[in-house]
CSV table of C-alpha atoms in Angstrom, one decimal:
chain,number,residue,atom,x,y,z
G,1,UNK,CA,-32.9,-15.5,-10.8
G,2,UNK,CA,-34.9,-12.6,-10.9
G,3,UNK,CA,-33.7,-8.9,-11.1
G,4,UNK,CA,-35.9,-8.2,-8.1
G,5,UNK,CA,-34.7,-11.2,-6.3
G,6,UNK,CA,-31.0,-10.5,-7.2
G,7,UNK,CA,-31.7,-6.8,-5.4
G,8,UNK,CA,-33.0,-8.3,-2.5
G,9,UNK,CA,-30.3,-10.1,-1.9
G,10,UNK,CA,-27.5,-7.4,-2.3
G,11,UNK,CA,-29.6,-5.5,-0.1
G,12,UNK,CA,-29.4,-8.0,2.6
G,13,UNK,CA,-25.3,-7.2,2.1
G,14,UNK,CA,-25.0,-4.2,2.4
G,15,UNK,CA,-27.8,-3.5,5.4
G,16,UNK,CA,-25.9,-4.7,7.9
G,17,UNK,CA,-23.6,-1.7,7.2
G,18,UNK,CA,-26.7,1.0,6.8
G,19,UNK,CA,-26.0,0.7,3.2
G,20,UNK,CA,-29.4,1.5,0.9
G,21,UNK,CA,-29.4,0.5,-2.5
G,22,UNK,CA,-30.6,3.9,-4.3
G,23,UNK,CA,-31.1,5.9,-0.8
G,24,UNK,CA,-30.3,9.5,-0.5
G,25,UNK,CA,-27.2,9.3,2.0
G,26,UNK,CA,-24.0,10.3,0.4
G,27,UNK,CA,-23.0,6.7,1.3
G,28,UNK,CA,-25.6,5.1,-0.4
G,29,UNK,CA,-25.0,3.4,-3.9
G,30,UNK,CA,-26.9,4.2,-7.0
G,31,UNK,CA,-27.4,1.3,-9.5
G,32,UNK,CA,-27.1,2.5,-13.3
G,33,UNK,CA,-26.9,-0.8,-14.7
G,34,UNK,CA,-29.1,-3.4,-13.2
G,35,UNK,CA,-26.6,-6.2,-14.1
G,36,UNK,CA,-24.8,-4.9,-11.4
G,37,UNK,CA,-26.4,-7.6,-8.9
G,38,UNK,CA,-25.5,-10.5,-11.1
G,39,UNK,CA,-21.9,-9.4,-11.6
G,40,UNK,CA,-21.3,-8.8,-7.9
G,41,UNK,CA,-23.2,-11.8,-6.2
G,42,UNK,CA,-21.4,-13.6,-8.6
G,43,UNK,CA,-17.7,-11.9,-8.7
G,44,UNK,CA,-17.5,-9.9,-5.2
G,45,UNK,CA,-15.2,-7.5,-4.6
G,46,UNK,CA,-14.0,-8.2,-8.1
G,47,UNK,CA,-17.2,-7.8,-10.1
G,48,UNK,CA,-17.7,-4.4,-7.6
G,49,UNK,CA,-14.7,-2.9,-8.3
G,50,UNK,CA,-14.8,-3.3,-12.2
G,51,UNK,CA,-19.0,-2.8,-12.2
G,52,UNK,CA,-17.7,0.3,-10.7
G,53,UNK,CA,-15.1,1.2,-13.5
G,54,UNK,CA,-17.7,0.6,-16.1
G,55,UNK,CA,-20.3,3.3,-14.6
G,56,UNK,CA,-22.5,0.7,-13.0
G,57,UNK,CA,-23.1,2.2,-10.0
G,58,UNK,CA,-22.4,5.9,-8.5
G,59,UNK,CA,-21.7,6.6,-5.1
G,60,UNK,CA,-21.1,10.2,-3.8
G,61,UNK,CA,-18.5,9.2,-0.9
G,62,UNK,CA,-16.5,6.1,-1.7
G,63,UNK,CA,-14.5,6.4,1.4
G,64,UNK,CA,-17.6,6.4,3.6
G,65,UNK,CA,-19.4,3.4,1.5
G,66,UNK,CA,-15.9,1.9,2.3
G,67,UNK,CA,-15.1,2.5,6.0
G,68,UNK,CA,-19.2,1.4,6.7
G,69,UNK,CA,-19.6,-1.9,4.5
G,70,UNK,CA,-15.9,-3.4,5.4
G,71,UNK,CA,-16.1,-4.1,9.2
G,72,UNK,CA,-19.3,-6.8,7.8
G,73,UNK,CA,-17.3,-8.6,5.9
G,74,UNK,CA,-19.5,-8.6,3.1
G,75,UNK,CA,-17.4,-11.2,1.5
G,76,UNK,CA,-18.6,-14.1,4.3
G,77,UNK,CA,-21.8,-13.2,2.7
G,78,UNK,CA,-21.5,-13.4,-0.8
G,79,UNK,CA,-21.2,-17.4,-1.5
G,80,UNK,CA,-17.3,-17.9,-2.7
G,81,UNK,CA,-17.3,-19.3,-6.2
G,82,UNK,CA,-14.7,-21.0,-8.1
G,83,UNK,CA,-12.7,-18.3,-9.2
G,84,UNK,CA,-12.5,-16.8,-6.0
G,85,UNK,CA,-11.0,-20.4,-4.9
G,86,UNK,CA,-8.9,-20.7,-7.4
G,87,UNK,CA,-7.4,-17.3,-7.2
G,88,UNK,CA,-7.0,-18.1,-3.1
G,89,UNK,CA,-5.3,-21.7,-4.7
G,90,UNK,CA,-3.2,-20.1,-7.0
G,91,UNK,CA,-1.7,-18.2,-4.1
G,92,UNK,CA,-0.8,-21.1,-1.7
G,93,UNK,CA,0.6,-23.1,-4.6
G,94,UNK,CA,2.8,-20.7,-6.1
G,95,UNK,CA,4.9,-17.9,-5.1
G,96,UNK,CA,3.9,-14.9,-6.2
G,97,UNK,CA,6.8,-12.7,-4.6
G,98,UNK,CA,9.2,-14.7,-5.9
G,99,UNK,CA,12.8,-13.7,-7.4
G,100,UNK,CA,11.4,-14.1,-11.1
G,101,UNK,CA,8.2,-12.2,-10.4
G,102,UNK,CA,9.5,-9.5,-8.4
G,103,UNK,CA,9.9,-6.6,-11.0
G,104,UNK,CA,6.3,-7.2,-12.3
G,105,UNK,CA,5.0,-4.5,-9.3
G,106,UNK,CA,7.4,-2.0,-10.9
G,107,UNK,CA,6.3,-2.3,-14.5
G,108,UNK,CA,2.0,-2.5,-13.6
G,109,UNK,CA,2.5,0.2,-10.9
G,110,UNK,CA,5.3,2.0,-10.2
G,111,UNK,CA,6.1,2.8,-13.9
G,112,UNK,CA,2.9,3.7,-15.1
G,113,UNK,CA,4.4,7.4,-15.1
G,114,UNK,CA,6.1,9.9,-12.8
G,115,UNK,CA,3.8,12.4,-13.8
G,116,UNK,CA,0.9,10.8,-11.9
G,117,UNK,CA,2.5,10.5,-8.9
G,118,UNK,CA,4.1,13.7,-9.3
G,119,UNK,CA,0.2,15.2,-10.1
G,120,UNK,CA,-1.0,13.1,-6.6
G,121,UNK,CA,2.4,13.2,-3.9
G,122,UNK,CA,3.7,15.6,-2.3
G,123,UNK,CA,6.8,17.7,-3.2
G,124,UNK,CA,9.6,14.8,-2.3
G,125,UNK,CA,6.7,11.9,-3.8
G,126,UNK,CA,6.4,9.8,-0.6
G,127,UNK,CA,3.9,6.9,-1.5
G,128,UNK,CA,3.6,5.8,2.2
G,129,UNK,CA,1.5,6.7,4.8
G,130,UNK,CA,2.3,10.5,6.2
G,131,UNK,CA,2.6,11.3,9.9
G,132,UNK,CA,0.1,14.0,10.7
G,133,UNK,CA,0.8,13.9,14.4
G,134,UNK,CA,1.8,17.7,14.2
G,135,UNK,CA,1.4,18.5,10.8
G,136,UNK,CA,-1.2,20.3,8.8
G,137,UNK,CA,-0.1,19.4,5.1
G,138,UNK,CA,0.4,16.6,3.2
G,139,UNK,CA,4.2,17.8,2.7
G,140,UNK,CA,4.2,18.8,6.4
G,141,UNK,CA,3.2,15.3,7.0
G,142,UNK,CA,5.3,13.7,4.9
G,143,UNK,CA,8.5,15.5,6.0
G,144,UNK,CA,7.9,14.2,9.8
G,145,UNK,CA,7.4,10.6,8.8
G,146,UNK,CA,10.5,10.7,7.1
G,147,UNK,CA,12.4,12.7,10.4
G,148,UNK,CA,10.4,10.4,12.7
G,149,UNK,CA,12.4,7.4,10.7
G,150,UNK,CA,15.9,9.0,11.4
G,151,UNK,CA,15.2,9.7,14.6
G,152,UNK,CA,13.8,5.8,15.5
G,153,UNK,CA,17.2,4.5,13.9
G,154,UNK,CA,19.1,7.2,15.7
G,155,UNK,CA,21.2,8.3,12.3
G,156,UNK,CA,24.5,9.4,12.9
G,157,UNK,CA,27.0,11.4,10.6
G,158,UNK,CA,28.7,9.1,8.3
G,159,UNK,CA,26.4,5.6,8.9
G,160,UNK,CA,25.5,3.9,5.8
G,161,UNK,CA,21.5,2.8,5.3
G,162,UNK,CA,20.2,0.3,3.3
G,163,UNK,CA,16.6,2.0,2.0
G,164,UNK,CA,14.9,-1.4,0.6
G,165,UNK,CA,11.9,-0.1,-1.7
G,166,UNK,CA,13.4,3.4,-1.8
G,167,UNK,CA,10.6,4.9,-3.7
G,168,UNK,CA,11.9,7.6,-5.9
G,169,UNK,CA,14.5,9.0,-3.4
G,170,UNK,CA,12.6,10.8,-1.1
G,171,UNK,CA,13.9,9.3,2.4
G,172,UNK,CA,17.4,9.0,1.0
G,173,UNK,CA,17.9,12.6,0.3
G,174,UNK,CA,16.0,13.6,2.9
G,175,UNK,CA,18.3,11.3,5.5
G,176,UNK,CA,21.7,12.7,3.3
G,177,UNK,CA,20.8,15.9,3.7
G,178,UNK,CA,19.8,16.4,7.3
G,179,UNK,CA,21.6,13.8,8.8
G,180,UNK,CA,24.7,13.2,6.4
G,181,UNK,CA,24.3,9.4,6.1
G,182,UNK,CA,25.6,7.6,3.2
G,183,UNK,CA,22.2,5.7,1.4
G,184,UNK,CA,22.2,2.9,-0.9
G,185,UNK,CA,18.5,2.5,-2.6
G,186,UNK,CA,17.0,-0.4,-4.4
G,187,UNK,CA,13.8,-0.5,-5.9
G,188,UNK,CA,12.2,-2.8,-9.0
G,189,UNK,CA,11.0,0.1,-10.6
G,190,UNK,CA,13.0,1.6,-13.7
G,191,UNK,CA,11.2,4.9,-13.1
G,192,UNK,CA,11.8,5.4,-9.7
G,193,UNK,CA,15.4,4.9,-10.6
G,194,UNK,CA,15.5,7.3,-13.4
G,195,UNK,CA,13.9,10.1,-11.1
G,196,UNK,CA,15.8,9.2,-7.7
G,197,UNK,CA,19.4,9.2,-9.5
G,198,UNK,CA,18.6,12.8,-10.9
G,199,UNK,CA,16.7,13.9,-7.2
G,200,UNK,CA,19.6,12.8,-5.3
G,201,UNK,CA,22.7,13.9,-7.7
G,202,UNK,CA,25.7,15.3,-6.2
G,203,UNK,CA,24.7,13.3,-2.2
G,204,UNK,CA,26.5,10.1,-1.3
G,205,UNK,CA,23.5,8.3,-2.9
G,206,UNK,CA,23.6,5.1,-4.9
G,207,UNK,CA,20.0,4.2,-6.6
G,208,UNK,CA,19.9,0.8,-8.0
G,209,UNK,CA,17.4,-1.3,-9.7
G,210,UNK,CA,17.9,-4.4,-7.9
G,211,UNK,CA,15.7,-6.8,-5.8
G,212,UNK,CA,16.2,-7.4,-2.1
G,213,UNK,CA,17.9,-11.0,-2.6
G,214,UNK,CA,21.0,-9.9,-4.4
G,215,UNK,CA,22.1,-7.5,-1.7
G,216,UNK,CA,25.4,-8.6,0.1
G,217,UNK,CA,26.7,-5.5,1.6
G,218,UNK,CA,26.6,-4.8,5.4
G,219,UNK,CA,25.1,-1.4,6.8
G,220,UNK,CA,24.7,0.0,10.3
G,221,UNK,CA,20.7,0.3,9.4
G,222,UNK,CA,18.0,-1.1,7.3
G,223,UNK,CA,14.7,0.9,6.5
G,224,UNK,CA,11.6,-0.2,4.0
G,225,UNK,CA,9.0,2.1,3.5
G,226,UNK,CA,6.0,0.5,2.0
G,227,UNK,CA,7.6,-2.1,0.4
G,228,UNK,CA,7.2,-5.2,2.6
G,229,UNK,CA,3.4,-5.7,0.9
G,230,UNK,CA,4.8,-6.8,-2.6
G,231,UNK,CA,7.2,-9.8,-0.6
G,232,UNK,CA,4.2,-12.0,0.2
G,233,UNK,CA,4.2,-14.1,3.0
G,234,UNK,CA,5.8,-17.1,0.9
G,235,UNK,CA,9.1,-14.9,1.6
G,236,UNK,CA,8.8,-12.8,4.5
G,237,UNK,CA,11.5,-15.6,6.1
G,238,UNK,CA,13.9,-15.0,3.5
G,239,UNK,CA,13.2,-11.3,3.4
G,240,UNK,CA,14.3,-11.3,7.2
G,241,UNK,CA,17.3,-13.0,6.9
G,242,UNK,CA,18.2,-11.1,3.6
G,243,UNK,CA,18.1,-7.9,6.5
G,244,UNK,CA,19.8,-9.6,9.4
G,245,UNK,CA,22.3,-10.8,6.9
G,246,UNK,CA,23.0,-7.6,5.9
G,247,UNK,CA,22.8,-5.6,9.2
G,248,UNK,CA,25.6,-4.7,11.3
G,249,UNK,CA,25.2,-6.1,14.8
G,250,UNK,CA,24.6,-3.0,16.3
G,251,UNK,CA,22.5,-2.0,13.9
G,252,UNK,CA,18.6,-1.1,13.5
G,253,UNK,CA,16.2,-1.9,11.3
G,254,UNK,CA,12.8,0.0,10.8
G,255,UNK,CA,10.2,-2.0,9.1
G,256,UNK,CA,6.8,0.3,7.8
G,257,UNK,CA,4.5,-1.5,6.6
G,258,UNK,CA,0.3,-2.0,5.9
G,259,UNK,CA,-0.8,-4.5,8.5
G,260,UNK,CA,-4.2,-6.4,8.1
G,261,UNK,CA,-5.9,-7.9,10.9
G,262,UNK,CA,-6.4,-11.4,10.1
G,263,UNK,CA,-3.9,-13.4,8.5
G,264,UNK,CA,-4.1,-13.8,4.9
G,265,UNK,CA,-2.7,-16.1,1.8
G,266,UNK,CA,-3.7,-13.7,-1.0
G,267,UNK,CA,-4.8,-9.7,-1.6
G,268,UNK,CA,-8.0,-8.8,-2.6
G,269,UNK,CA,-8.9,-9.9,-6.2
G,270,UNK,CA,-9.7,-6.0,-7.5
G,271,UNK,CA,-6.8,-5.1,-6.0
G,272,UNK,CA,-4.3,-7.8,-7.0
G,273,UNK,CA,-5.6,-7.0,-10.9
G,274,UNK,CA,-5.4,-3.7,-11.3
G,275,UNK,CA,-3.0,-2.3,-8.5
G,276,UNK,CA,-1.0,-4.1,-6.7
G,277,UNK,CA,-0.1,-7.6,-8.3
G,278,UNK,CA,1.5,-10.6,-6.3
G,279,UNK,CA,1.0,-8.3,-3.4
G,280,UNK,CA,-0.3,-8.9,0.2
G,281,UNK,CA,-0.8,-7.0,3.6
G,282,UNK,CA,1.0,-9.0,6.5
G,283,UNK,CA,-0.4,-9.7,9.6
G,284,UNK,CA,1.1,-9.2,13.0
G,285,UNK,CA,1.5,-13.4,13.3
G,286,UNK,CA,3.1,-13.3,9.9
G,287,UNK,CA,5.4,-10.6,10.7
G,288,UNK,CA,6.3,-12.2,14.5
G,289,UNK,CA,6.9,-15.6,12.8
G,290,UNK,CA,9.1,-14.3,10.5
G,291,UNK,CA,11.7,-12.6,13.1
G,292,UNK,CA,11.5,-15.3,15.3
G,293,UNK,CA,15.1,-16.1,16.5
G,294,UNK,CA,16.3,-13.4,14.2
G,295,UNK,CA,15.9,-10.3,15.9
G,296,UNK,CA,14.2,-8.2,19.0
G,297,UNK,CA,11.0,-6.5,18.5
G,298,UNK,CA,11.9,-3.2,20.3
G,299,UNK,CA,9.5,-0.9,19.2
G,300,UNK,CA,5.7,-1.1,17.5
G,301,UNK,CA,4.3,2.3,16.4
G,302,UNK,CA,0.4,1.6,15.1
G,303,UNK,CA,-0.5,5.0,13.1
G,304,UNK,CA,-2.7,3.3,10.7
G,305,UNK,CA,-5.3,6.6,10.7
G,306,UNK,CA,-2.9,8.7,9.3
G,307,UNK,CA,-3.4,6.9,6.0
G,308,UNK,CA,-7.1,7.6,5.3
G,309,UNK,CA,-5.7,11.4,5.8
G,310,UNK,CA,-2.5,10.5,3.6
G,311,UNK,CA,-5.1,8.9,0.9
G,312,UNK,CA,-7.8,11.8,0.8
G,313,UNK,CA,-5.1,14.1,0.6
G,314,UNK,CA,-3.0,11.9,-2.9
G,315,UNK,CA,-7.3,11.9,-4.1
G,316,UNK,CA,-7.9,15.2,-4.1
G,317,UNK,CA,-4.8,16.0,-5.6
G,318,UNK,CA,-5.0,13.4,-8.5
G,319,UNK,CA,-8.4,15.0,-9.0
G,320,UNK,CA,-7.6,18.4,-9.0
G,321,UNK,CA,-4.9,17.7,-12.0
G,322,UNK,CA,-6.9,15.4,-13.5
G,323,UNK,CA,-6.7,17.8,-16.8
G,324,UNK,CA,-3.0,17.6,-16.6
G,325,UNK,CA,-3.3,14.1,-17.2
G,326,UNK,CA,-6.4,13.1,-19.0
G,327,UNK,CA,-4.3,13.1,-22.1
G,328,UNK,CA,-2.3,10.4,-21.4
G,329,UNK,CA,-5.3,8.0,-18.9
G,330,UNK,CA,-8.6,7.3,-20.0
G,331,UNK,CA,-11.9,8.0,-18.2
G,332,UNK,CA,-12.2,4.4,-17.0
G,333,UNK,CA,-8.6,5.0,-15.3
G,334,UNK,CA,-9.8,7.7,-13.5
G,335,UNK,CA,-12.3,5.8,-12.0
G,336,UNK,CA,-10.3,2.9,-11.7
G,337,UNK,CA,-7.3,5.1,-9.4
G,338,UNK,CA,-10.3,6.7,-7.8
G,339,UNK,CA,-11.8,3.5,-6.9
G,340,UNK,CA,-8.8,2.5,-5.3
G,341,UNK,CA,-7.4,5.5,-3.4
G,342,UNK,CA,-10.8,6.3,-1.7
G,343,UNK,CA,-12.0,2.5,-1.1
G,344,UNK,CA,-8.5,2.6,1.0
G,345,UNK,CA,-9.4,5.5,2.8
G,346,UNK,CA,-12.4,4.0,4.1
G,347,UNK,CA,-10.2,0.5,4.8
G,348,UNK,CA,-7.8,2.6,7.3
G,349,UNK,CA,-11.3,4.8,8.3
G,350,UNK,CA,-12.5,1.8,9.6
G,351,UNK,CA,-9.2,0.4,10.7
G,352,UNK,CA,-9.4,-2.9,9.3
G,353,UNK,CA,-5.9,-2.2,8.1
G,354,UNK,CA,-3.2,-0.7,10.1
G,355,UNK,CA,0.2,1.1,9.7
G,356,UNK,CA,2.4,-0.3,11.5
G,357,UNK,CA,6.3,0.9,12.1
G,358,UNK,CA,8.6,-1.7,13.8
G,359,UNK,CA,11.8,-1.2,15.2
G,360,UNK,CA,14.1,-4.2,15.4
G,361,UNK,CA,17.5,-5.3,16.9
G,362,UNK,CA,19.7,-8.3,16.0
G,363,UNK,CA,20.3,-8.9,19.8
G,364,UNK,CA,18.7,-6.3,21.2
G,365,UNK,CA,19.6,-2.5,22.3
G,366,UNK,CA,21.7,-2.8,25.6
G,367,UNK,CA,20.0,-0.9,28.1
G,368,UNK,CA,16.7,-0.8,26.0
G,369,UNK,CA,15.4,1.0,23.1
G,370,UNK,CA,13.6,4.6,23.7
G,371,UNK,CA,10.4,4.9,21.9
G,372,UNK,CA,10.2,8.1,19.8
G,373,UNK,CA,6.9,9.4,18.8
C-alpha cells in the first residue's frame, strides 16, 4: 500500500478526535519517519508507543494528544492482527499474576533504581495517585492521601496494619508516626525493601519481601495502595480471600486502586512491555465479583482526576532532573518514561480510567460506615 494511502488512513483515526497529522495545534502529531503509518496500522498502540521511542513522530503535548484520541477508541479502528490476538490469548490461557510470576513487576519496574523515583516522587516517594482536594503540592497532596487512608480505616493507637504493596514505606511511617499503629509491609521489590527498612528504622515497622499468598497473620486492617493492578483478574478471588483470611472481623480494609471502565483480560501491549508486565486495571464488575459473599462494600471514593495532576507533577519532576540521571538511562528511556507518564495523564484527563478507593467490611460496620472525604 501506498505511503499516501497509508496517511489517509491514520488520518481517518485520529479525526475523529481533532487529531491532524502535521497540523499546528500543540496536540497535533508530526511524522519524522514516514514508516510510521505502516508500523502503527499494523502494531497499534504497540507500534505507536515504540515509533514514538524511536523519534518517529513529535508531539508537543502528549497528555492532550492522549486525553483527545482515547475516548475513540482508536483501537476498534485499527484492524486487530495476530499478535494483538495472541497477546489477548496468551492472557486468558495463562496466568500472568501468578505466585511464580509475581516478583517479575519488582525487578522490570520497581527496581530499575531508587534514584528515579527519588528524582520524580515526592519527599516520602508515594507512587499512587495524590489527593489534591485541599492541597497545592505534590507533597501536600500526597501527605492527605496518605491521612485520608488513616482516617477511612479509623486507625487507633496500638492496631496492627497489613500495608500489601507497601511501596517504599511511605504509608507505614507515615501511619506509625501520626497514628502509632504497628505496620507490617510486603512488597516484591528488593529495592523498595532496602529503602523502606532504612526510612522506617527505629518504628514498630516490619518490611518484608514477600507476595500476598504467604501471609498468615491476622490484623485489625488491611490497606493496598496501587498494588491491586499487578494481581490480574485470574486472582483477584484469591487476593480477596488472602485479605478476609487475614482480617480481623472487626476489621477494615481500604482497597486503592486504577479502575478501567470496561472489563478487560489483558493491559495494553506498550504498556505490558515496557512498564508494567503481567499487569491489568480492574473494572468495577471484576472487583464486585471478587467480594461477593466475602465482604461489604461500605464506601467508593472515585478521585480518578487527581492522577492526571499526580502524573504532570512526577513528569515535570523526572524532567527537570533529567541531568541527574542521564548517566545511568539512555535518551530512548527518557522518551520511553515520558511516553508513559504523560500518555497516562491524558488517560485520567479524559477519565477513561478511574481512581477508585474502596472501603470494605467482613460483615459490615454496625450502625453504618461514615464516609470521610
Amino acid at each position: 500500500m501506498g505511503a499516501d494511502k497509508l496517511r489517509s488512513l491514520m488520518q481517518e483515526v485520529l479525526s475523529p478526535a481533532g487529531i491532524t497529522i502535521n497540523g499546528d495545534q500543540p496536540w497535533d502529531i508530526r511524522i519524522k519517519n514516514e514508516r510510521f503509518y505502516q508500523r502503527v496500522l499494523s502494531d497499534g498502540s504497540l507500534g505507536l508507543g515504540e515509533s514514538y521511542m524511536d523519534g518517529w513522530w513529535e508531539c508537543e503535548n502528549l497528555d492532550d494528544f492522549f486525553c483527545r484520541l482515547l475516548p475513540t477508541q482508536p483501537e476498534n479502528k485499527i484492524k486487530k492482527n495476530w499478535k494483538l490476538l495472541l497477546h489477548i490469548l496468551n492472557a486468558v490461557l495463562f496466568n500472568r499474576g501468578c505466585k511464580s510470576r509475581a516478583f517479575r513487576i519488582g525487578e522490570r519496574h520497581y527496581d530499575i533504581g531508587n534514584e528515579l523515583y527519588k528524582n520524580m516522587l515526592d519527599k516520602r516517594m508515594v507512587y499512587s495517585c495524590a489527593y489534591w482536594k485541599d492541597a497545592e503540592s505534590l507533597d501536600a497532596a500526597q501527605e492527605a492521601k496518605l491521612d485520608l487512608i488513616c482516617r477511612k480505616l479509623d486507625l487507633q493507637p496500638g492496631d496492627k496494619i497489613l500495608d500489601i504493596g507497601c511501596g517504599w514505606g511511605g504509608f507505614a511511617k507515615y501511619a506509625a508516626e501520626k497514628y502509632k499503629v504497628e505496620v507490617v509491609g510486603i512488597t516484591v521489590s528488593k529495592e523498595q525493601v532496602e529503602h523502606g527498612k532504612e526510612l522506617c528504622k527505629g518504628l514498630p515497622v516490619e518490611i518484608r519481601l514477600q507476595d500476598y499468598r504467604d501471609i498468615s497473620e491476622k490484623f485489625n486492617h488491611i490497606v493496598s495502595v496501587g498494588m491491586f493492578e499487578h494481581v490480574c483478574y485470574k486472582n483477584y478471588r484469591t487476593y480477596m480471600e488472602t485479605v478476609k483470611q487475614c482480617l480481623k472481623d472487626n476489621g477494615l480494609f481500604l482497597l486503592h486502586t486504577i479502575g478501567d471502565i470496561r472489563s478487560q483480560v489483558t493491559t495494553d501491549p506498550w504498556f505490558g512491555k515496557y512498564i508494567f508486565p503481567n499487569s491489568l486495571i480492574p473494572s468495577m464488575k471484576q472487583i464486585s465479583a471478587s467480594i461477593e459473599g466475602l465482604f461489604v462494600m461500605e464506601d467508593l471514593h472515585n478521585f480518578g482526576a487527581d492522577y492526571d495532576a499526580t502524573l504532570i507533577a512526577w513528569f515535570k519532576n523526572f524532567d527537570k532532573n533529567w541531568d541527574k540521571l542521564k548517566e545511568r538511562y539512555d535518551e530512548r528511556f527518557y522518551r520511553m518514561w515520558k511516553y508513559y507518564l504523560l500518555s497516562s495523564a491524558g488517560a485520567f484527563r479524559s477519565r477513561c480510567v478511574q481512581v477508585w478507593q474502596i472501603v470494605l467490611s467482613k460483615k459490615g460496620v454496625p450502625g453504618g460506615y461514615h464516609s470521610i472525604r
